[in-house]
Amino acid sequence: MIVTRVWFRTLGSASILFLVGILWYLRHTRYTTVQVHKSSFDWSQVKYLHHAQPEVGAVSGATRILPKIQHRFERSSNISKKQRQRRDVILSTFKKCWRNYRTYAWKQDELLPISAGGKNSFGGWAATLIDSLDTLWIMGLKEEFFEAVGVVASLDWNSTPETSCSVFETTIRHLGGLLSAYDLSGHDALLQKAVELGDMLITSFNTPSGLPASWLDFEKAKTGQLEAGFHEPSTSAGSLALEFTRLSQVTRDPKYYNMVTKVAVLMQQSQNQTKLPGMWPANWNLATGNFVSDNSFTIGAFADSTYEYLPKMFALTGGADTMYAQMYRTAAEAITNSLLYRPTTPNEDDVLFAGSVWVESDGSQRLNPEGQHLSCFIGGMYGVGGKLIGDESHVELGLKLTKGCIWAYNAFASGIMPENFNLVACPSIHGPCPWDEEKWRQKLYADFDGHDDLPKGFTNARVPTYLLRPEAIESVFIMYRITGREELLDAAWTMFQAIDKATSTPYGNAAIEDVGTVGSRQRDSMESFWLAETLKYLYLIFSPPDGMSLDEWVFNTEAHPFRRPRGSY
Ligand SMILES: *[C@@H]1O[C@H](CO)[C@@H](O)[C@H](O)[C@H]1NC(C)=O
Ligand SMILES: *[C@@H]1O[C@H](CO)[C@@H](O)[C@H](O)[C@H]1NC(C)=O
């Protein structure tokens, strides 16, 4: 105190102002003088050999005011002490991982959380660093953020030991991460690097069919030799829309939006022509543009964000692109009628799951009552979609689907749900669903996968791993923001505690081999989505709900928030 007073007296208020000015200047220059090094190849110069660059056009309709997504919280800018304490625990978990990434794996794609090293699994462009930028900003770790921006500014997309990259993964993680960090901070270096990367990734459309190749072979893409595949996951074309639309919005260059809109138009034309009308099969023929011939339908792996992006595109275009709302409505109806099922559980819980369907040659549908961790996003999709089109029945389904994932987490010894498993389905999602132990045992015997200690209700845990995935917590976060139900906060906290207990290592958090075992063996792997998604959604659920409001932001499938158009909410 005394020291402070002496300081004040000696310096006088003018000097204090001067000092503050200097400090502000230093911080400001540090912010703006990041030197951006251009990549060594300019992808915007690639010639499109097979078809003209698409016509200039823009989002079709006018923006409008969309219905509110978020619950009206009473104290939306305040949180209780309990939530604050929980949030601080999430923050320190993140900080531990980041510190060790910086020490042991700096500029590499992933930290090895057991052996304290690094590895490159996504082209060597610092995947964890780029994927974490917006989380750093949201958590208020500004110094770490600007240090990371400095690394981004010197990245050269043309410098990689790989000969190709996954268009889907690089779009959702790297391009999504850069755009979102730019939306939050306005830092120009991030936009410049996003444009360079977007120009590279969009050449995946430089194919004879004009549809994207799912692997961008760099040399072929430069010379127009790229071809799209005959049997590709629908996400490799159907899940690029949000990122490239945001890129067109911030650059005001419609070329990216026009490319992804070609896919959307084909989706719309084929939606009612498939073997399960309203849905698209999990695999598409991108060489010919035939999206209808396959028999396998899922909202899990290979298809998930194709559906997730339908309501999100409606939000990102400010309600202008009504095509997406229409496709969402039609798809949700088909999913509800054909894929959703209520499982028999010992306590007859009123929960739902999304399975997968195989359509036989006679047109009959065979439901596989499975569960996938990846499918847990679907609760949040119904929540957001239902709010945007004004259908509360979707929100109710979203809540039951989210409760299904919470139930599955709680059922296993570790408190975590497996990657893949099977249950016993009741005939209807509406009628009663009595527990029948005998029937479960018969199914258990038929589905036997070597696990003889499964929780009641489960007939196998085909893939018993947990890879630090976010989808269950993502839906809990979204449904909390939509409904304001306090029990979802406790559910999220219980899930986090179980996850941290099973996955924590001295250097970070590690994937585990078997959720059915307490103290399961860990794997030396921490994918970038742990910091980009899982910990971000956890941090946000315990934060004041008016921060990163779902009315102002739309999250891509890697949890990167993009700003929704002002005047549309
Ligand atoms: C926030 O909530 C706490 C009670 O949980 C209350 O004591 C405090 O005054 C509130 N602060 C603001 C700024 O509303
Ligand atoms: C597909 O069918 C649904 C009715 O199930 C209809 O509402 C929708 O407009 C149709 N979509 C197209 C593109 O014709």
XYZ file of C-alpha atoms and ligand atoms in Angstrom:
597
model
C 0.000 0.000 0.000
C 2.721 2.416 1.098
C 4.750 1.611 -1.951
C 1.785 2.355 -4.160
C 1.208 5.716 -2.516
C 4.848 6.695 -2.906
C 4.700 5.733 -6.537
C 1.646 7.815 -7.123
C 3.148 10.801 -5.408
C 6.447 10.641 -7.259
C 5.100 10.022 -10.676
C 1.989 12.116 -10.642
C -1.059 11.270 -12.610
C 0.290 12.492 -15.965
C 3.211 10.109 -15.747
C 0.881 7.273 -14.805
C -1.153 7.970 -17.895
C 2.029 7.996 -19.948
C 3.078 4.662 -18.464
C -0.297 3.135 -19.174
C -0.008 4.468 -22.700
C 3.375 2.803 -23.176
C 2.104 -0.500 -21.846
C -0.913 -0.317 -24.110
C 1.323 0.522 -27.053
C 3.653 -2.399 -26.350
C 0.752 -4.781 -26.133
C -0.832 -3.317 -29.229
C 2.312 -3.472 -31.352
C 2.939 -7.005 -30.227
C -0.542 -7.679 -31.493
C -0.209 -6.079 -34.891
C 3.397 -6.576 -35.879
C 3.256 -10.346 -36.316
C 5.176 -10.916 -39.518
C 3.142 -13.029 -41.913
C 5.250 -15.236 -44.162
C 3.452 -16.166 -47.334
C 3.295 -19.846 -48.225
C 5.768 -20.842 -50.921
C 3.065 -21.795 -53.402
C 0.063 -19.646 -54.313
C -2.875 -22.015 -54.636
C -5.200 -19.324 -55.935
C -3.292 -19.576 -59.232
C -4.279 -23.199 -59.887
C -6.135 -23.569 -63.186
C -9.486 -25.337 -63.099
C -9.087 -27.611 -66.107
C -12.325 -29.542 -66.140
C -14.949 -26.918 -65.709
C -15.138 -23.189 -65.561
C -14.882 -21.589 -62.148
C -18.464 -21.399 -60.999
C -20.505 -18.327 -61.763
C -20.308 -15.510 -59.332
C -23.281 -15.687 -57.056
C -24.082 -15.215 -53.456
C -26.284 -16.699 -50.798
C -29.671 -16.909 -52.462
C -32.183 -15.170 -50.211
C -32.239 -12.314 -47.738
C -31.369 -12.743 -44.090
C -34.190 -12.695 -41.587
C -34.652 -12.817 -37.843
C -34.511 -16.438 -36.752
C -36.127 -17.804 -33.592
C -33.972 -17.646 -30.448
C -32.076 -20.842 -29.675
C -30.962 -20.141 -26.121
C -33.098 -20.423 -23.015
C -33.827 -17.094 -21.300
C -31.511 -17.443 -18.313
C -32.335 -15.277 -15.311
C -28.764 -14.301 -14.572
C -27.185 -14.844 -17.934
C -23.947 -12.996 -17.201
C -23.395 -14.532 -13.785
C -22.660 -18.010 -12.509
C -22.749 -19.571 -9.087
C -19.643 -20.211 -7.041
C -20.014 -23.944 -7.652
C -19.977 -23.495 -11.440
C -17.035 -21.133 -11.182
C -15.061 -23.700 -9.224
C -15.883 -26.360 -11.778
C -14.840 -24.040 -14.570
C -11.516 -23.396 -12.856
C -10.833 -27.142 -12.725
C -11.479 -27.402 -16.484
C -9.188 -24.416 -17.023
C -6.326 -25.990 -15.093
C -6.765 -29.266 -16.994
C -6.473 -27.317 -20.239
C -3.453 -25.377 -19.005
C -1.619 -28.564 -18.061
C -2.131 -30.003 -21.545
C -1.173 -26.753 -23.268
C 1.960 -26.263 -21.177
C 3.174 -29.740 -22.023
C 2.231 -29.410 -25.675
C 4.334 -26.250 -25.726
C 7.252 -27.959 -23.972
C 7.286 -31.361 -25.654
C 5.410 -31.079 -28.937
C 5.511 -27.427 -29.966
C 4.436 -26.877 -33.606
C 3.754 -30.594 -34.046
C 0.280 -32.008 -34.613
C -0.202 -33.826 -31.318
C 1.294 -34.205 -27.866
C 2.113 -37.760 -26.802
C 0.600 -37.604 -23.314
C 2.411 -40.620 -21.848
C 5.881 -40.496 -23.395
C 6.049 -36.671 -23.438
C 6.884 -36.288 -27.109
C 5.147 -35.099 -30.223
C 3.888 -36.594 -33.459
C 2.654 -35.414 -36.817
C -0.508 -37.079 -37.999
C -2.231 -34.280 -39.960
C 0.370 -32.886 -42.336
C 2.639 -31.379 -39.677
C 0.922 -27.973 -39.650
C 0.628 -27.750 -35.854
C -2.868 -29.268 -35.678
C -3.214 -29.019 -31.898
C -1.991 -25.427 -31.926
C -4.438 -24.312 -34.622
C -7.290 -26.353 -33.182
C -6.721 -24.713 -29.747
C -6.522 -21.053 -30.815
C -10.151 -20.194 -30.096
C -10.147 -22.175 -26.839
C -7.152 -20.099 -25.687
C -9.048 -16.927 -26.533
C -12.276 -18.060 -24.878
C -10.406 -19.105 -21.722
C -8.742 -15.681 -21.570
C -5.231 -17.026 -22.190
C -4.283 -14.088 -24.406
C -0.531 -14.291 -24.045
C -0.575 -17.938 -25.118
C -2.972 -16.997 -27.921
C -0.683 -14.348 -29.406
C 2.329 -16.618 -29.118
C 0.400 -19.244 -31.096
C -0.668 -16.663 -33.700
C 3.029 -15.971 -34.228
C 3.521 -19.632 -35.133
C 0.525 -19.617 -37.470
C 1.855 -16.545 -39.270
C 4.973 -18.428 -40.353
C 3.276 -21.652 -41.470
C 3.879 -22.739 -45.037
C 1.092 -25.013 -46.281
C 3.411 -26.117 -49.056
C 5.948 -27.431 -46.591
C 4.848 -30.872 -45.444
C 6.443 -34.306 -45.622
C 3.098 -35.686 -46.819
C 2.041 -35.948 -50.454
C -1.656 -35.470 -49.651
C -4.008 -34.430 -46.870
C -7.547 -35.298 -45.832
C -9.806 -32.543 -47.145
C -12.418 -33.141 -44.446
C -10.030 -33.181 -41.468
C -7.992 -30.208 -42.672
C -11.164 -28.232 -43.355
C -12.862 -28.835 -40.012
C -9.717 -28.607 -37.859
C -7.316 -26.165 -39.542
C -9.554 -23.976 -41.688
C -12.312 -24.008 -39.052
C -9.812 -23.209 -36.305
C -8.283 -20.259 -38.178
C -11.644 -18.767 -39.168
C -13.014 -19.013 -35.677
C -9.904 -17.511 -34.071
C -10.181 -14.709 -36.637
C -13.862 -14.173 -35.829
C -13.008 -13.884 -32.138
C -9.841 -11.775 -32.314
C -10.006 -9.988 -35.663
C -6.300 -10.739 -36.088
C -5.442 -10.290 -39.743
C -2.646 -12.897 -39.821
C -5.264 -15.562 -39.119
C -7.393 -14.451 -42.039
C -4.423 -14.397 -44.407
C -3.497 -17.947 -43.435
C -7.123 -19.068 -43.686
C -7.341 -17.696 -47.230
C -4.114 -19.450 -48.254
C -5.383 -22.718 -46.813
C -8.885 -22.265 -48.233
C -7.398 -21.669 -51.702
C -5.466 -24.913 -51.322
C -8.353 -27.027 -50.010
C -10.891 -25.747 -52.522
C -8.782 -27.219 -55.326
C -10.114 -30.595 -54.126
C -13.044 -29.621 -56.395
C -10.679 -29.493 -59.390
C -11.897 -32.904 -60.635
C -13.731 -34.126 -63.752
C -17.025 -34.359 -61.827
C -16.547 -30.998 -60.120
C -17.129 -32.756 -56.781
C -14.381 -32.881 -54.178
C -11.738 -35.577 -53.893
C -11.575 -36.656 -50.272
C -7.745 -36.708 -50.331
C -5.973 -33.697 -51.704
C -2.953 -35.058 -53.561
C -0.938 -31.855 -53.818
C 0.814 -32.470 -57.126
C -2.299 -33.812 -58.837
C -4.375 -30.919 -57.554
C -1.920 -28.407 -58.993
C -2.013 -30.003 -62.431
C -5.678 -30.907 -62.664
C -5.089 -34.662 -62.379
C -7.228 -35.090 -59.266
C -10.242 -37.404 -59.390
C -13.074 -37.783 -56.911
C -13.722 -41.303 -55.574
C -16.491 -43.796 -56.375
C -17.276 -44.742 -52.803
C -16.560 -41.966 -50.317
C -17.954 -41.092 -46.883
C -20.726 -38.536 -47.321
C -18.946 -36.193 -44.899
C -16.048 -35.795 -47.310
C -18.341 -33.715 -49.541
C -21.363 -32.970 -47.354
C -19.504 -31.494 -44.403
C -17.473 -28.691 -45.989
C -20.302 -26.187 -46.230
C -19.961 -24.260 -42.980
C -16.228 -23.533 -43.237
C -16.212 -22.475 -46.892
C -19.356 -20.401 -46.480
C -17.732 -18.547 -43.568
C -14.630 -18.047 -45.700
C -16.769 -16.483 -48.438
C -18.516 -14.285 -45.891
C -15.321 -12.876 -44.384
C -13.477 -12.460 -47.720
C -16.603 -11.393 -49.669
C -15.374 -13.748 -52.389
C -18.253 -16.096 -53.352
C -16.069 -18.762 -55.021
C -15.820 -20.967 -51.920
C -19.529 -20.779 -51.191
C -20.329 -21.556 -54.816
C -18.237 -24.732 -54.735
C -19.909 -26.189 -51.663
C -23.332 -25.149 -52.916
C -22.886 -27.527 -55.870
C -22.843 -30.363 -53.336
C -25.897 -29.007 -51.525
C -27.899 -28.779 -54.749
C -27.121 -32.419 -55.540
C -28.074 -33.349 -51.993
C -31.399 -31.627 -52.336
C -32.137 -33.250 -55.699
C -31.347 -36.721 -54.413
C -32.809 -36.521 -50.898
C -36.145 -38.163 -51.726
C -34.721 -40.550 -54.345
C -32.622 -42.712 -52.026
C -33.459 -46.163 -50.663
C -34.406 -44.479 -47.414
C -36.049 -41.280 -48.679
C -35.147 -38.223 -46.627
C -31.674 -39.539 -45.784
C -28.567 -40.029 -47.876
C -26.567 -43.247 -47.752
C -23.326 -43.193 -45.779
C -21.257 -43.421 -48.966
C -21.533 -41.348 -52.111
C -20.196 -41.738 -55.610
C -18.380 -38.443 -56.049
C -16.943 -39.451 -59.416
C -20.418 -39.417 -60.981
C -22.495 -37.393 -58.524
C -24.711 -40.382 -57.776
C -25.723 -40.052 -54.122
C -28.562 -42.571 -54.116
C -27.423 -46.111 -54.857
C -26.014 -47.348 -51.528
C -27.967 -49.346 -48.927
C -26.384 -48.272 -45.656
C -27.794 -45.381 -43.587
C -26.366 -43.899 -40.411
C -25.885 -40.611 -38.620
C -22.680 -41.966 -37.075
C -19.211 -42.355 -38.567
C -18.926 -41.306 -42.263
C -22.210 -39.368 -42.224
C -22.538 -37.400 -38.978
C -21.740 -33.787 -39.803
C -23.434 -34.000 -43.204
C -26.656 -33.853 -41.137
C -25.276 -31.638 -38.368
C -24.506 -28.914 -40.920
C -28.058 -28.643 -42.288
C -29.544 -26.521 -39.463
C -26.155 -24.897 -38.854
C -25.959 -23.665 -42.460
C -29.434 -22.204 -42.094
C -28.153 -20.290 -39.036
C -24.843 -19.226 -40.623
C -26.570 -17.804 -43.700
C -28.937 -15.872 -41.449
C -31.912 -17.867 -42.685
C -31.165 -16.875 -46.295
C -30.419 -20.374 -47.531
C -33.840 -21.937 -46.909
C -32.771 -25.021 -48.866
C -30.872 -26.156 -45.762
C -33.864 -25.739 -43.445
C -35.975 -27.785 -45.853
C -33.348 -30.521 -46.067
C -33.054 -30.562 -42.269
C -36.814 -30.914 -41.803
C -37.033 -33.785 -44.268
C -33.925 -35.553 -42.932
C -35.008 -35.240 -39.293
C -38.350 -36.823 -40.105
C -36.674 -39.793 -41.794
C -34.155 -40.212 -38.972
C -36.921 -40.068 -36.364
C -39.020 -42.641 -38.194
C -36.271 -45.076 -39.175
C -33.142 -44.723 -36.997
C -34.238 -43.632 -33.535
C -35.064 -46.357 -31.053
C -35.755 -46.693 -27.354
C -33.553 -49.333 -25.683
C -34.725 -51.654 -22.921
C -32.956 -50.699 -19.694
C -33.305 -52.190 -16.191
C -34.839 -48.956 -14.870
C -36.913 -48.412 -18.005
C -35.315 -45.014 -18.571
C -37.070 -42.783 -21.082
C -34.032 -42.374 -23.329
C -33.343 -42.684 -27.056
C -30.481 -43.690 -29.342
C -29.861 -43.445 -33.072
C -28.982 -46.767 -34.721
C -28.180 -47.552 -38.322
C -30.330 -49.027 -41.083
C -29.566 -51.402 -43.920
C -32.109 -51.396 -46.748
C -32.596 -54.884 -48.246
C -33.040 -55.446 -51.972
C -36.816 -55.781 -51.448
C -36.816 -52.323 -49.870
C -37.364 -53.496 -46.295
C -35.349 -51.744 -43.581
C -33.212 -53.583 -41.045
C -32.415 -51.530 -37.935
C -29.163 -52.246 -36.154
C -29.756 -51.010 -32.573
C -26.216 -49.797 -32.101
C -24.730 -46.822 -30.377
C -21.671 -44.833 -31.387
C -19.934 -42.151 -29.414
C -19.782 -40.152 -32.645
C -23.605 -40.279 -32.882
C -24.030 -38.463 -29.578
C -23.935 -35.111 -31.426
C -27.479 -35.856 -32.647
C -29.151 -34.617 -29.449
C -27.685 -31.172 -30.015
C -28.634 -31.272 -33.693
C -32.304 -31.882 -32.885
C -32.139 -29.129 -30.274
C -30.662 -26.471 -32.554
C -32.692 -27.603 -35.586
C -35.949 -27.736 -33.649
C -35.464 -24.222 -32.289
C -34.572 -22.796 -35.705
C -37.596 -24.264 -37.485
C -39.869 -23.718 -34.488
C -40.648 -27.379 -33.749
C -40.465 -28.143 -30.011
C -40.969 -31.877 -30.611
C -37.429 -31.926 -32.018
C -36.140 -30.320 -28.815
C -37.831 -33.054 -26.772
C -36.246 -35.742 -28.932
C -32.902 -33.968 -28.575
C -33.176 -34.097 -24.800
C -34.022 -37.819 -24.767
C -31.141 -38.568 -27.130
C -28.779 -36.577 -24.926
C -30.042 -38.448 -21.877
C -29.305 -41.687 -23.719
C -25.623 -40.779 -23.930
C -25.562 -39.675 -20.280
C -27.175 -42.987 -19.312
C -24.564 -44.925 -21.311
C -21.730 -42.991 -19.647
C -23.080 -43.814 -16.190
C -23.640 -47.487 -17.015
C -19.957 -48.414 -17.450
C -17.469 -48.992 -14.624
C -15.253 -46.078 -15.693
C -18.237 -43.736 -16.044
C -17.525 -43.383 -19.784
C -19.395 -44.706 -22.795
C -17.644 -46.987 -25.319
C -16.889 -45.985 -28.897
C -19.349 -48.613 -30.284
C -21.898 -50.923 -28.667
C -25.280 -52.593 -29.108
C -28.539 -52.494 -27.158
C -31.974 -54.157 -27.420
C -34.563 -51.974 -29.155
C -38.231 -51.680 -28.237
C -40.694 -51.672 -31.146
C -41.621 -48.000 -30.801
C -40.031 -44.832 -29.446
C -43.402 -43.742 -28.063
C -44.944 -46.816 -26.435
C -43.911 -48.542 -23.202
C -40.580 -50.338 -23.071
C -40.576 -52.963 -20.313
C -37.307 -54.515 -19.114
C -37.121 -58.175 -20.142
C -34.047 -59.773 -18.609
C -34.504 -63.059 -20.469
C -34.674 -61.327 -23.851
C -31.576 -59.278 -23.032
C -29.630 -62.440 -22.075
C -30.566 -64.106 -25.377
C -29.375 -61.066 -27.324
C -26.236 -60.892 -25.201
C -25.468 -64.478 -26.183
C -26.134 -63.771 -29.877
C -24.023 -60.570 -29.951
C -21.249 -61.974 -27.720
C -17.995 -60.125 -28.288
C -15.811 -61.509 -25.503
C -17.034 -59.124 -22.793
C -18.753 -61.152 -20.077
C -19.250 -58.306 -17.613
C -21.350 -55.845 -19.616
C -23.799 -53.551 -17.823
C -27.408 -54.723 -18.088
C -29.010 -53.521 -21.308
C -25.809 -53.684 -23.396
C -25.336 -56.737 -25.611
C -21.771 -55.902 -26.606
C -19.137 -53.194 -26.526
C -17.676 -53.896 -29.941
C -15.176 -51.059 -29.647
C -14.616 -50.452 -25.926
C -12.192 -47.524 -26.259
C -12.625 -43.866 -25.322
C -10.588 -41.504 -27.490
C -11.276 -38.237 -25.562
C -14.188 -37.504 -27.881
C -16.531 -34.550 -27.310
C -19.916 -35.515 -28.825
C -21.754 -36.486 -25.627
C -20.626 -33.400 -23.708
C -21.331 -31.293 -26.793
C -25.000 -32.291 -26.715
C -25.183 -31.785 -22.948
C -23.797 -28.257 -23.457
C -26.198 -27.421 -26.286
C -29.243 -28.843 -24.496
C -28.295 -26.922 -21.339
C -28.107 -23.677 -23.288
C -31.472 -24.494 -24.921
C -33.412 -25.710 -21.880
C -31.575 -24.193 -18.894
C -32.003 -27.488 -17.013
C -29.651 -27.499 -14.043
C -29.330 -31.289 -13.919
C -27.388 -31.106 -17.175
C -24.655 -29.132 -15.387
C -24.304 -31.929 -12.856
C -24.334 -34.534 -15.624
C -21.495 -32.720 -17.402
C -19.502 -32.491 -14.191
C -19.937 -36.197 -13.452
C -18.832 -37.030 -16.996
C -15.786 -34.794 -16.758
C -14.689 -36.266 -13.441
C -14.941 -39.794 -14.824
C -13.048 -38.830 -17.974
C -10.255 -37.031 -16.157
C -9.865 -39.868 -13.663
C -9.457 -42.460 -16.415
C -7.419 -40.417 -18.906
C -5.205 -38.082 -16.892
C -1.429 -38.511 -17.287
C 1.446 -36.426 -15.916
C 1.595 -34.555 -19.241
C -1.996 -34.376 -20.438
C -4.884 -36.737 -21.077
C -4.686 -40.025 -22.948
C -7.146 -42.216 -24.848
C -8.048 -45.426 -22.993
C -8.449 -49.007 -24.187
C -11.507 -50.206 -22.268
C -14.211 -48.143 -20.585
C -15.489 -51.307 -18.897
C -12.425 -51.473 -16.645
C -11.548 -49.113 -13.827
C -7.931 -48.096 -14.345
C -7.931 -49.164 -17.991
C -4.686 -49.194 -19.940
C -4.029 -45.834 -21.579
C -2.859 -45.150 -25.126
C -0.133 -42.654 -25.907
C -2.549 -40.467 -27.843
C -4.239 -37.096 -27.296
C -6.064 -35.971 -30.414
C -6.389 -32.246 -31.003
C -10.163 -32.361 -30.437
C -9.588 -32.856 -26.699
C -8.448 -29.224 -26.424
C -10.515 -27.922 -29.342
C -13.830 -29.481 -28.407
C -14.164 -31.524 -25.224
C -12.539 -29.032 -22.857
C -14.030 -26.035 -24.680
C -17.608 -27.322 -24.317
C -16.929 -28.185 -20.670
C -15.495 -24.742 -19.996
C -18.458 -23.074 -21.681
C -21.138 -25.067 -19.885
C -19.793 -23.790 -16.545
C -19.404 -20.215 -17.867
C -22.026 -17.443 -17.928
C -24.523 -18.457 -20.639
C -24.416 -15.140 -22.480
C -20.776 -15.862 -23.418
C -20.584 -17.556 -26.828
C -24.375 -17.557 -27.035
C -25.881 -20.005 -29.527
C -27.908 -17.057 -30.819
C -24.756 -15.259 -31.926
C -22.425 -18.121 -32.785
C -22.646 -21.391 -34.663
C -20.098 -24.113 -33.883
C -18.569 -26.183 -36.663
C -18.172 -29.923 -36.146
C -14.765 -29.346 -34.504
C -16.374 -26.901 -31.993
C -15.027 -23.819 -33.746
C -17.528 -20.964 -33.321
C -18.342 -18.788 -36.352
C -20.141 -15.488 -35.969
C -23.738 -15.505 -37.214
C -24.840 -12.508 -39.306
C -25.925 -9.591 -37.158
C -29.582 -8.826 -37.597
C -30.535 -12.507 -37.890
C -31.151 -13.204 -34.205
C -23.873 -13.257 -8.968
O -24.555 -14.248 -8.214
C -24.186 -14.314 -6.846
C -24.994 -15.425 -6.193
O -24.776 -16.624 -6.877
C -24.455 -12.966 -6.166
O -24.031 -13.022 -4.846
C -23.729 -11.862 -6.927
O -24.070 -10.609 -6.369
C -24.103 -11.877 -8.416
N -23.326 -10.885 -9.120
C -23.831 -10.154 -10.091
C -22.881 -9.176 -10.759
O -24.995 -10.213 -10.440
C -38.974 -34.503 -50.018
O -40.125 -34.989 -49.394
C -40.632 -34.188 -48.344
C -41.830 -34.879 -47.755
O -41.459 -36.019 -47.074
C -40.980 -32.808 -48.867
O -41.439 -31.984 -47.820
C -39.769 -32.187 -49.521
O -40.088 -30.967 -50.106
C -39.207 -33.117 -50.584
N -37.960 -32.565 -51.069
C -37.762 -32.305 -52.367
C -36.446 -31.691 -52.712
O -38.581 -32.512 -53.212
